[in-house]
């Protein structure tokens, strides 16, 4: 059931964006792509390549974002694990600081021991701080999730509570510190992600980014570690 809802939501998202464009002023998508090298420890100890793509658009009271993260790990020149995470989120501003949101998330992560984790959630958020130097955004929501055990093949569905935090600190014109925390808590599993990053502008739209990602699942299949830690050094191109 949840997978069907996610599929329908993915199909409707472009229509929602188009409807927002019709009532808003001119605007366009912006984003960034990154390619990097990763050192991974946890369920998989290996050398890893990563690729990230993120896009965003604001039209009137609407804000739409989408992101794709891909990790491919190799050990002894053989593919050992892949991770694909796709997130789409739409926000509608209620005021300068508060908003309501809807988001969908798909994760196909061989590091975690789950064949997939899919979720959909709706909630409310607030930009507690938004000035030239600091950004602090927090949101909470309720939703549903479907996950499949990679070993047993069993599929579970549960209700979830979500919490997201975004903090950005502009150190200078060429450097920015970032911290994000995302939590999905349900009866079957609590999934937590924390990323700490430092981005340094090299020239124009090209930057270097150092990031440390921690991913944790409270309930995992047998012989699977609960926590994965991923250190990434990547080149980022903004557009």
Tab-separated table of C-alpha atoms in Angstrom:
chain	number	residue	atom	x	y	z
A	1	UNK	CA	0.000	0.000	0.000
A	2	UNK	CA	2.706	2.482	0.983
A	3	UNK	CA	4.705	1.676	-2.162
A	4	UNK	CA	1.639	2.516	-4.271
A	5	UNK	CA	1.209	5.814	-2.432
A	6	UNK	CA	4.859	6.659	-3.068
A	7	UNK	CA	4.504	5.880	-6.763
A	8	UNK	CA	1.415	8.069	-7.057
A	9	UNK	CA	3.127	10.873	-5.133
A	10	UNK	CA	6.139	10.767	-7.470
A	11	UNK	CA	3.819	11.065	-10.466
A	12	UNK	CA	1.879	13.969	-8.937
A	13	UNK	CA	4.883	15.986	-7.773
A	14	UNK	CA	5.650	17.513	-11.216
A	15	UNK	CA	1.977	18.478	-11.547
A	16	UNK	CA	2.040	20.241	-8.185
A	17	UNK	CA	5.180	22.093	-9.226
A	18	UNK	CA	3.589	23.123	-12.525
A	19	UNK	CA	0.486	24.393	-10.742
A	20	UNK	CA	2.633	26.474	-8.416
A	21	UNK	CA	4.487	27.959	-11.393
A	22	UNK	CA	1.280	29.134	-13.015
A	23	UNK	CA	0.348	31.313	-10.029
A	24	UNK	CA	3.842	32.507	-9.175
A	25	UNK	CA	6.376	34.826	-10.769
A	26	UNK	CA	9.184	33.685	-13.040
A	27	UNK	CA	11.754	31.407	-11.463
A	28	UNK	CA	13.934	28.400	-12.215
A	29	UNK	CA	15.517	25.357	-10.713
A	30	UNK	CA	18.913	25.578	-9.058
A	31	UNK	CA	21.043	22.861	-7.599
A	32	UNK	CA	24.385	21.136	-7.350
A	33	UNK	CA	26.003	17.870	-8.311
A	34	UNK	CA	28.881	16.163	-6.507
A	35	UNK	CA	31.300	13.335	-7.231
A	36	UNK	CA	33.568	12.025	-4.526
A	37	UNK	CA	35.693	9.353	-2.919
A	38	UNK	CA	34.594	7.731	0.316
A	39	UNK	CA	36.138	5.754	3.164
A	40	UNK	CA	33.474	3.534	4.779
A	41	UNK	CA	33.494	1.617	8.076
A	42	UNK	CA	30.701	-0.450	9.586
A	43	UNK	CA	28.849	-3.197	7.724
A	44	UNK	CA	31.219	-2.621	4.795
A	45	UNK	CA	34.907	-1.592	5.050
A	46	UNK	CA	35.964	-0.489	1.612
A	47	UNK	CA	36.840	2.213	-0.869
A	48	UNK	CA	33.773	3.867	-2.260
A	49	UNK	CA	32.629	6.250	-4.981
A	50	UNK	CA	29.737	8.616	-4.336
A	51	UNK	CA	27.526	10.752	-6.568
A	52	UNK	CA	24.972	13.290	-5.323
A	53	UNK	CA	22.467	15.493	-7.115
A	54	UNK	CA	20.215	18.052	-5.457
A	55	UNK	CA	17.778	20.524	-7.010
A	56	UNK	CA	15.474	23.197	-5.562
A	57	UNK	CA	12.902	25.705	-6.755
A	58	UNK	CA	10.880	28.437	-5.055
A	59	UNK	CA	7.671	29.800	-6.591
A	60	UNK	CA	5.561	32.126	-4.492
A	61	UNK	CA	4.711	30.326	-1.261
A	62	UNK	CA	5.908	26.968	-2.629
A	63	UNK	CA	9.365	25.457	-2.252
A	64	UNK	CA	10.256	22.150	-3.905
A	65	UNK	CA	13.428	20.125	-3.359
A	66	UNK	CA	14.640	16.746	-4.574
A	67	UNK	CA	17.820	14.822	-3.972
A	68	UNK	CA	19.536	11.669	-5.191
A	69	UNK	CA	22.462	10.051	-3.371
A	70	UNK	CA	24.327	7.051	-4.781
A	71	UNK	CA	27.119	5.103	-3.077
A	72	UNK	CA	28.994	2.207	-4.696
A	73	UNK	CA	31.476	0.267	-2.586
A	74	UNK	CA	34.155	-2.053	-3.937
A	75	UNK	CA	36.405	-4.505	-2.115
A	76	UNK	CA	39.241	-6.241	-3.958
A	77	UNK	CA	37.914	-4.792	-7.245
A	78	UNK	CA	34.539	-6.460	-6.707
A	79	UNK	CA	31.273	-4.642	-6.066
A	80	UNK	CA	30.361	-5.225	-2.426
A	81	UNK	CA	27.443	-2.898	-1.664
A	82	UNK	CA	25.309	-0.161	-3.185
A	83	UNK	CA	23.152	2.524	-1.629
A	84	UNK	CA	20.570	4.638	-3.447
A	85	UNK	CA	18.525	7.273	-1.613
A	86	UNK	CA	15.878	9.408	-3.323
A	87	UNK	CA	14.056	12.188	-1.455
A	88	UNK	CA	11.422	14.633	-2.725
A	89	UNK	CA	9.868	17.341	-0.559
A	90	UNK	CA	7.408	20.194	-1.059
A	91	UNK	CA	6.790	23.040	1.386
A	92	UNK	CA	4.027	25.655	1.497
A	93	UNK	CA	4.794	28.806	3.492
A	94	UNK	CA	2.243	29.860	6.099
A	95	UNK	CA	4.335	32.873	7.137
A	96	UNK	CA	7.903	34.132	6.837
A	97	UNK	CA	9.045	31.436	9.274
A	98	UNK	CA	6.476	28.614	9.399
A	99	UNK	CA	5.391	26.132	6.726
A	100	UNK	CA	3.671	22.817	6.124
A	101	UNK	CA	5.350	20.068	4.123
A	102	UNK	CA	4.993	16.705	2.471
A	103	UNK	CA	7.894	14.410	1.643
A	104	UNK	CA	8.615	10.991	0.221
A	105	UNK	CA	11.763	8.946	0.689
A	106	UNK	CA	13.073	5.784	-0.956
A	107	UNK	CA	16.188	4.015	0.268
A	108	UNK	CA	17.732	0.934	-1.317
A	109	UNK	CA	20.735	0.409	0.946
A	110	UNK	CA	22.741	-2.810	0.964
A	111	UNK	CA	24.808	-1.412	3.838
A	112	UNK	CA	21.796	-1.430	6.181
A	113	UNK	CA	20.581	-5.022	5.799
A	114	UNK	CA	17.221	-3.868	4.419
A	115	UNK	CA	16.337	-4.403	0.767
A	116	UNK	CA	14.460	-1.112	0.872
A	117	UNK	CA	12.865	1.436	3.191
A	118	UNK	CA	10.104	3.630	1.721
A	119	UNK	CA	8.286	6.365	3.608
A	120	UNK	CA	5.842	9.229	3.171
A	121	UNK	CA	5.190	11.963	5.745
A	122	UNK	CA	3.376	15.266	6.237
A	123	UNK	CA	4.004	17.868	8.915
A	124	UNK	CA	4.907	21.389	9.967
A	125	UNK	CA	8.214	23.224	10.193
A	126	UNK	CA	9.806	26.507	11.166
A	127	UNK	CA	12.848	28.513	10.078
A	128	UNK	CA	13.923	29.577	13.538
A	129	UNK	CA	16.888	31.569	12.233
A	130	UNK	CA	17.391	32.859	8.698
A	131	UNK	CA	19.920	35.644	8.190
A	132	UNK	CA	23.031	36.264	6.123
A	133	UNK	CA	25.212	34.083	8.349
A	134	UNK	CA	22.979	31.473	10.008
A	135	UNK	CA	20.134	29.194	8.955
A	136	UNK	CA	18.317	26.954	11.436
A	137	UNK	CA	15.317	24.965	10.191
A	138	UNK	CA	13.364	22.343	12.154
A	139	UNK	CA	10.346	20.236	11.167
A	140	UNK	CA	8.279	17.354	12.545
A	141	UNK	CA	5.748	15.110	10.842
A	142	UNK	CA	3.659	11.958	10.840
A	143	UNK	CA	3.586	9.324	8.135
A	144	UNK	CA	3.868	5.695	7.104
A	145	UNK	CA	6.727	3.420	6.085
A	146	UNK	CA	7.336	0.111	4.344
A	147	UNK	CA	10.573	-1.841	4.787
A	148	UNK	CA	11.834	-5.228	3.602
A	149	UNK	CA	14.368	-7.426	5.371
A	150	UNK	CA	17.113	-8.344	2.896
A	151	UNK	CA	17.747	-11.744	4.520
A	152	UNK	CA	14.259	-13.049	5.305
A	153	UNK	CA	12.404	-11.195	2.550
A	154	UNK	CA	9.709	-10.192	5.050
A	155	UNK	CA	7.961	-6.860	4.481
A	156	UNK	CA	6.747	-4.725	7.372
A	157	UNK	CA	4.639	-1.559	7.437
A	158	UNK	CA	4.311	0.874	10.320
A	159	UNK	CA	3.411	4.427	11.246
A	160	UNK	CA	6.286	6.842	11.814
A	161	UNK	CA	7.140	10.132	13.459
A	162	UNK	CA	9.724	12.184	11.558
A	163	UNK	CA	12.032	14.984	12.678
A	164	UNK	CA	14.455	16.987	10.543
A	165	UNK	CA	17.018	19.633	11.440
A	166	UNK	CA	19.093	21.757	9.079
A	167	UNK	CA	21.793	24.150	10.273
A	168	UNK	CA	24.073	26.196	8.024
A	169	UNK	CA	26.778	28.621	9.101
A	170	UNK	CA	28.360	30.845	6.475
A	171	UNK	CA	31.910	31.230	7.744
A	172	UNK	CA	33.017	33.496	4.901
A	173	UNK	CA	32.192	34.221	1.273
A	174	UNK	CA	34.009	31.029	0.267
A	175	UNK	CA	33.302	28.605	3.125
A	176	UNK	CA	30.188	27.128	4.741
A	177	UNK	CA	29.605	24.679	7.604
A	178	UNK	CA	26.539	22.436	7.543
A	179	UNK	CA	24.794	20.021	9.897
A	180	UNK	CA	21.701	17.964	9.072
A	181	UNK	CA	19.856	15.415	11.209
A	182	UNK	CA	16.952	13.281	9.990
A	183	UNK	CA	14.978	10.803	12.113
A	184	UNK	CA	12.215	8.331	11.219
A	185	UNK	CA	10.898	6.580	14.322
A	186	UNK	CA	8.433	3.711	14.098
A	187	UNK	CA	7.527	0.436	15.763
A	188	UNK	CA	9.640	-1.663	13.384
A	189	UNK	CA	12.762	0.528	13.226
A	190	UNK	CA	14.200	3.935	14.063
A	191	UNK	CA	16.293	5.268	11.199
A	192	UNK	CA	18.663	8.159	11.954
A	193	UNK	CA	21.015	10.073	9.670
A	194	UNK	CA	23.443	12.805	10.672
A	195	UNK	CA	25.725	14.626	8.242
A	196	UNK	CA	28.377	17.167	9.205
A	197	UNK	CA	30.001	19.000	6.304
A	198	UNK	CA	32.394	21.782	5.341
A	199	UNK	CA	32.251	23.270	1.843
A	200	UNK	CA	35.033	25.440	0.421
A	201	UNK	CA	34.693	27.355	-2.830
A	202	UNK	CA	37.527	26.680	-5.261
A	203	UNK	CA	36.585	28.839	-8.225
A	204	UNK	CA	33.235	30.135	-9.417
A	205	UNK	CA	30.659	27.332	-9.201
A	206	UNK	CA	33.234	24.680	-8.241
A	207	UNK	CA	33.723	23.744	-4.582
A	208	UNK	CA	35.309	21.040	-2.453
A	209	UNK	CA	33.246	19.360	0.268
A	210	UNK	CA	34.303	17.260	3.231
A	211	UNK	CA	31.426	15.381	4.882
A	212	UNK	CA	30.974	12.852	7.682
A	213	UNK	CA	27.749	10.823	7.513
A	214	UNK	CA	26.406	8.550	10.258
A	215	UNK	CA	23.490	6.229	9.419
A	216	UNK	CA	21.877	4.110	12.129
A	217	UNK	CA	19.020	1.598	12.202
A	218	UNK	CA	17.828	0.509	15.650
A	219	UNK	CA	16.545	-2.872	14.418
A	220	UNK	CA	18.587	-4.747	11.821
A	221	UNK	CA	18.790	-8.323	10.482
A	222	UNK	CA	21.152	-10.817	12.119
A	223	UNK	CA	24.888	-10.314	11.505
A	224	UNK	CA	24.315	-6.698	10.486
A	225	UNK	CA	25.779	-3.714	12.306
A	226	UNK	CA	23.394	-0.979	13.367
A	227	UNK	CA	25.656	1.937	12.456
A	228	UNK	CA	27.524	2.894	9.291
A	229	UNK	CA	29.978	5.801	9.156
A	230	UNK	CA	30.899	7.365	5.843
A	231	UNK	CA	33.594	10.004	5.299
A	232	UNK	CA	33.413	11.741	1.932
A	233	UNK	CA	35.681	14.117	0.035
A	234	UNK	CA	33.998	15.383	-3.122
A	235	UNK	CA	34.010	18.028	-5.821
A	236	UNK	CA	30.756	19.986	-6.059
A	237	UNK	CA	29.455	21.944	-9.039
A	238	UNK	CA	26.611	24.405	-8.495
A	239	UNK	CA	24.169	25.391	-11.215
